[in-house]
Amino acid sequence: MPSVRIVGGTLLALVALALYGCPDQWGHWGCTDRNAERGEAGVRVPVVEETGKPLGVSAEIVDWNLEVHPQVPDRGQGVRFRYRFEAADPTSGPAVDACAVDVGRVALGRVTCHSSQAFGPGGPLSGDEWFAVQHPEHVAGVLPIPDDQS
């Protein structure tokens, strides 16, 4: 039965690698690129294809804070942030993941931001999002992940 051990060991190794890429208890797969350049609020990142080729579009987290969502106050505090795309096609442009991270840059939660859905108060290609994390008091930042998620 060595083949069962090999398959089991291989699966265990793949799970360990996947979890290492984004070491949070929920395994948010969108935050797996540990080599990607990340930015703090106000810093733009170039959006890149799967191959790493720049798309000529940038994304940024404009600001973020912890707030109680006015429509679901019983959920407690959540992460609210504003984002902006530059040079994206407003109808079919790229999307990036935004990850809430703690001080060690461990992902606590994520959401995908689509440029085609960005029509918020900050102008075209700007939007705002909310998402919940289990421990909002641990959130130290919201970072854009430059990989195109569209």
PDB file of C-alpha atoms in Angstrom:
ATOM      1  CA  MET A   1       0.000   0.000   0.000  1.00  0.00           C
ATOM      2  CA  PRO A   2       2.800   2.502  -0.608  1.00  0.00           C
ATOM      3  CA  SER A   3       0.645   4.314  -3.193  1.00  0.00           C
ATOM      4  CA  VAL A   4      -1.950   5.216  -0.524  1.00  0.00           C
ATOM      5  CA  ARG A   5       0.799   6.669   1.679  1.00  0.00           C
ATOM      6  CA  ILE A   6       2.235   8.652  -1.230  1.00  0.00           C
ATOM      7  CA  VAL A   7      -1.171  10.074  -2.198  1.00  0.00           C
ATOM      8  CA  GLY A   8      -1.985  10.862   1.442  1.00  0.00           C
ATOM      9  CA  GLY A   9       1.411  12.483   1.983  1.00  0.00           C
ATOM     10  CA  THR A  10       1.084  14.487  -1.215  1.00  0.00           C
ATOM     11  CA  LEU A  11      -2.365  15.769  -0.224  1.00  0.00           C
ATOM     12  CA  LEU A  12      -1.104  16.702   3.223  1.00  0.00           C
ATOM     13  CA  ALA A  13       1.845  18.573   1.694  1.00  0.00           C
ATOM     14  CA  LEU A  14      -0.435  20.465  -0.714  1.00  0.00           C
ATOM     15  CA  VAL A  15      -2.779  21.485   2.097  1.00  0.00           C
ATOM     16  CA  ALA A  16       0.173  22.647   4.212  1.00  0.00           C
ATOM     17  CA  LEU A  17       1.563  24.710   1.318  1.00  0.00           C
ATOM     18  CA  ALA A  18      -1.813  26.271   0.613  1.00  0.00           C
ATOM     19  CA  LEU A  19      -2.337  27.209   4.238  1.00  0.00           C
ATOM     20  CA  TYR A  20       1.194  28.597   4.514  1.00  0.00           C
ATOM     21  CA  GLY A  21       0.465  30.899   1.584  1.00  0.00           C
ATOM     22  CA  CYS A  22      -2.292  32.627   3.560  1.00  0.00           C
ATOM     23  CA  PRO A  23      -2.040  31.514   7.177  1.00  0.00           C
ATOM     24  CA  ASP A  24      -5.451  32.347   8.517  1.00  0.00           C
ATOM     25  CA  GLN A  25      -7.931  29.982  10.052  1.00  0.00           C
ATOM     26  CA  TRP A  26     -10.392  30.296   7.163  1.00  0.00           C
ATOM     27  CA  GLY A  27      -7.950  29.631   4.339  1.00  0.00           C
ATOM     28  CA  HIS A  28      -8.794  32.586   2.089  1.00  0.00           C
ATOM     29  CA  TRP A  29      -7.257  31.442  -1.153  1.00  0.00           C
ATOM     30  CA  GLY A  30      -7.248  34.930  -2.704  1.00  0.00           C
ATOM     31  CA  CYS A  31      -4.386  36.033  -0.437  1.00  0.00           C
ATOM     32  CA  THR A  32      -1.894  33.336  -1.367  1.00  0.00           C
ATOM     33  CA  ASP A  33       0.722  35.394  -3.216  1.00  0.00           C
ATOM     34  CA  ARG A  34       3.313  36.108  -0.519  1.00  0.00           C
ATOM     35  CA  ASN A  35       5.743  37.554  -3.099  1.00  0.00           C
ATOM     36  CA  ALA A  36       3.382  40.217  -4.377  1.00  0.00           C
ATOM     37  CA  GLU A  37       4.157  43.810  -3.584  1.00  0.00           C
ATOM     38  CA  ARG A  38       1.609  45.044  -1.092  1.00  0.00           C
ATOM     39  CA  GLY A  39       0.725  48.575  -0.159  1.00  0.00           C
ATOM     40  CA  GLU A  40      -0.743  50.480   2.716  1.00  0.00           C
ATOM     41  CA  ALA A  41      -3.697  52.787   2.296  1.00  0.00           C
ATOM     42  CA  GLY A  42      -2.816  55.469  -0.204  1.00  0.00           C
ATOM     43  CA  VAL A  43      -0.283  53.308  -2.072  1.00  0.00           C
ATOM     44  CA  ARG A  44      -1.077  52.021  -5.554  1.00  0.00           C
ATOM     45  CA  VAL A  45      -0.234  48.550  -6.779  1.00  0.00           C
ATOM     46  CA  PRO A  46      -0.086  47.574 -10.440  1.00  0.00           C
ATOM     47  CA  VAL A  47      -2.658  44.931 -11.342  1.00  0.00           C
ATOM     48  CA  VAL A  48      -0.970  41.971 -12.997  1.00  0.00           C
ATOM     49  CA  GLU A  49      -2.030  38.969 -15.058  1.00  0.00           C
ATOM     50  CA  GLU A  50      -1.573  35.390 -13.940  1.00  0.00           C
ATOM     51  CA  THR A  51       1.876  35.449 -15.558  1.00  0.00           C
ATOM     52  CA  GLY A  52       2.905  38.606 -13.694  1.00  0.00           C
ATOM     53  CA  LYS A  53       2.571  40.849 -16.747  1.00  0.00           C
ATOM     54  CA  PRO A  54       1.218  44.322 -15.800  1.00  0.00           C
ATOM     55  CA  LEU A  55      -2.213  45.166 -17.205  1.00  0.00           C
ATOM     56  CA  GLY A  56      -1.622  48.919 -17.224  1.00  0.00           C
ATOM     57  CA  VAL A  57      -4.151  49.295 -14.406  1.00  0.00           C
ATOM     58  CA  SER A  58      -3.496  50.188 -10.789  1.00  0.00           C
ATOM     59  CA  ALA A  59      -5.557  49.667  -7.657  1.00  0.00           C
ATOM     60  CA  GLU A  60      -5.338  51.265  -4.251  1.00  0.00           C
ATOM     61  CA  ILE A  61      -6.993  51.143  -0.864  1.00  0.00           C
ATOM     62  CA  VAL A  62      -7.804  54.793  -0.222  1.00  0.00           C
ATOM     63  CA  ASP A  63      -8.706  54.387   3.453  1.00  0.00           C
ATOM     64  CA  TRP A  64     -10.205  51.930   5.886  1.00  0.00           C
ATOM     65  CA  ASN A  65     -11.672  51.755   9.365  1.00  0.00           C
ATOM     66  CA  LEU A  66     -13.640  49.520  11.685  1.00  0.00           C
ATOM     67  CA  GLU A  67     -17.321  50.379  11.886  1.00  0.00           C
ATOM     68  CA  VAL A  68     -20.679  48.897  12.673  1.00  0.00           C
ATOM     69  CA  HIS A  69     -22.587  48.449   9.415  1.00  0.00           C
ATOM     70  CA  PRO A  70     -25.734  50.575   9.651  1.00  0.00           C
ATOM     71  CA  GLN A  71     -27.925  47.899   8.031  1.00  0.00           C
ATOM     72  CA  VAL A  72     -26.719  45.002  10.221  1.00  0.00           C
ATOM     73  CA  PRO A  73     -25.666  46.509  13.570  1.00  0.00           C
ATOM     74  CA  ASP A  74     -26.132  43.200  15.404  1.00  0.00           C
ATOM     75  CA  ARG A  75     -23.037  41.814  13.613  1.00  0.00           C
ATOM     76  CA  GLY A  76     -20.766  44.234  15.463  1.00  0.00           C
ATOM     77  CA  GLN A  77     -17.748  45.910  13.923  1.00  0.00           C
ATOM     78  CA  GLY A  78     -16.662  45.120  10.410  1.00  0.00           C
ATOM     79  CA  VAL A  79     -13.968  46.363   8.075  1.00  0.00           C
ATOM     80  CA  ARG A  80     -15.076  49.208   5.838  1.00  0.00           C
ATOM     81  CA  PHE A  81     -12.704  50.484   3.182  1.00  0.00           C
ATOM     82  CA  ARG A  82     -12.658  52.626   0.080  1.00  0.00           C
ATOM     83  CA  TYR A  83     -10.747  51.632  -3.039  1.00  0.00           C
ATOM     84  CA  ARG A  84      -9.966  53.100  -6.431  1.00  0.00           C
ATOM     85  CA  PHE A  85      -8.817  51.772  -9.802  1.00  0.00           C
ATOM     86  CA  GLU A  86      -6.843  53.813 -12.331  1.00  0.00           C
ATOM     87  CA  ALA A  87      -6.967  53.182 -16.094  1.00  0.00           C
ATOM     88  CA  ALA A  88      -9.431  50.276 -15.847  1.00  0.00           C
ATOM     89  CA  ASP A  89     -12.252  49.590 -18.273  1.00  0.00           C
ATOM     90  CA  PRO A  90     -15.370  50.583 -16.300  1.00  0.00           C
ATOM     91  CA  THR A  91     -17.496  47.816 -17.858  1.00  0.00           C
ATOM     92  CA  SER A  92     -15.202  44.799 -17.903  1.00  0.00           C
ATOM     93  CA  GLY A  93     -12.000  45.759 -16.118  1.00  0.00           C
ATOM     94  CA  PRO A  94      -9.930  43.732 -13.686  1.00  0.00           C
ATOM     95  CA  ALA A  95     -10.589  42.845 -10.071  1.00  0.00           C
ATOM     96  CA  VAL A  96      -8.249  42.578  -7.097  1.00  0.00           C
ATOM     97  CA  ASP A  97      -8.529  41.063  -3.660  1.00  0.00           C
ATOM     98  CA  ALA A  98      -8.310  43.304  -0.625  1.00  0.00           C
ATOM     99  CA  CYS A  99      -7.134  41.544   2.543  1.00  0.00           C
ATOM    100  CA  ALA A 100      -7.528  42.673   6.124  1.00  0.00           C
ATOM    101  CA  VAL A 101      -4.276  41.751   7.874  1.00  0.00           C
ATOM    102  CA  ASP A 102      -2.905  41.821  11.393  1.00  0.00           C
ATOM    103  CA  VAL A 103       0.470  43.324  12.414  1.00  0.00           C
ATOM    104  CA  GLY A 104       2.269  40.184  11.200  1.00  0.00           C
ATOM    105  CA  ARG A 105       0.511  40.470   7.812  1.00  0.00           C
ATOM    106  CA  VAL A 106      -1.523  37.348   8.477  1.00  0.00           C
ATOM    107  CA  ALA A 107      -4.762  37.561   6.497  1.00  0.00           C
ATOM    108  CA  LEU A 108      -7.861  37.843   8.664  1.00  0.00           C
ATOM    109  CA  GLY A 109     -10.345  38.154   5.812  1.00  0.00           C
ATOM    110  CA  ARG A 110     -10.669  39.198   2.209  1.00  0.00           C
ATOM    111  CA  VAL A 111     -13.067  40.449  -0.402  1.00  0.00           C
ATOM    112  CA  THR A 112     -12.742  40.838  -4.167  1.00  0.00           C
ATOM    113  CA  CYS A 113     -13.148  44.353  -5.577  1.00  0.00           C
ATOM    114  CA  HIS A 114     -14.248  44.573  -9.220  1.00  0.00           C
ATOM    115  CA  SER A 115     -13.468  47.700 -11.198  1.00  0.00           C
ATOM    116  CA  SER A 116     -16.705  47.184 -13.134  1.00  0.00           C
ATOM    117  CA  GLN A 117     -18.642  47.532  -9.858  1.00  0.00           C
ATOM    118  CA  ALA A 118     -16.724  50.578  -8.650  1.00  0.00           C
ATOM    119  CA  PHE A 119     -19.077  53.531  -8.965  1.00  0.00           C
ATOM    120  CA  GLY A 120     -18.985  54.976  -5.482  1.00  0.00           C
ATOM    121  CA  PRO A 121     -18.963  58.530  -4.189  1.00  0.00           C
ATOM    122  CA  GLY A 122     -15.238  58.939  -4.916  1.00  0.00           C
ATOM    123  CA  GLY A 123     -15.886  59.124  -8.637  1.00  0.00           C
ATOM    124  CA  PRO A 124     -15.694  56.616 -11.477  1.00  0.00           C
ATOM    125  CA  LEU A 125     -13.740  53.445 -10.700  1.00  0.00           C
ATOM    126  CA  SER A 126     -14.011  54.154  -6.954  1.00  0.00           C
ATOM    127  CA  GLY A 127     -16.000  52.121  -4.504  1.00  0.00           C
ATOM    128  CA  ASP A 128     -16.382  51.043  -0.932  1.00  0.00           C
ATOM    129  CA  GLU A 129     -16.760  47.616   0.613  1.00  0.00           C
ATOM    130  CA  TRP A 130     -17.554  46.027   3.943  1.00  0.00           C
ATOM    131  CA  PHE A 131     -16.618  42.625   5.250  1.00  0.00           C
ATOM    132  CA  ALA A 132     -16.597  40.850   8.572  1.00  0.00           C
ATOM    133  CA  VAL A 133     -13.609  39.346  10.347  1.00  0.00           C
ATOM    134  CA  GLN A 134     -13.717  37.201  13.431  1.00  0.00           C
ATOM    135  CA  HIS A 135     -11.493  39.523  15.494  1.00  0.00           C
ATOM    136  CA  PRO A 136     -11.781  43.074  14.138  1.00  0.00           C
ATOM    137  CA  GLU A 137      -9.584  44.392  16.958  1.00  0.00           C
ATOM    138  CA  HIS A 138      -6.628  42.559  15.332  1.00  0.00           C
ATOM    139  CA  VAL A 139      -6.924  44.341  11.972  1.00  0.00           C
ATOM    140  CA  ALA A 140      -3.838  46.469  11.370  1.00  0.00           C
ATOM    141  CA  GLY A 141      -4.388  47.257   7.695  1.00  0.00           C
ATOM    142  CA  VAL A 142      -6.204  46.521   4.463  1.00  0.00           C
ATOM    143  CA  LEU A 143      -3.915  45.652   1.569  1.00  0.00           C
ATOM    144  CA  PRO A 144      -4.598  45.300  -2.151  1.00  0.00           C
ATOM    145  CA  ILE A 145      -3.279  42.096  -3.740  1.00  0.00           C
ATOM    146  CA  PRO A 146      -2.206  42.990  -7.293  1.00  0.00           C
ATOM    147  CA  ASP A 147      -3.220  39.720  -8.958  1.00  0.00           C
ATOM    148  CA  ASP A 148      -6.143  40.127 -11.371  1.00  0.00           C
ATOM    149  CA  GLN A 149      -9.062  38.178  -9.914  1.00  0.00           C
ATOM    150  CA  SER A 150     -11.532  38.805 -12.747  1.00  0.00           C
TER     151      SER A 150
END
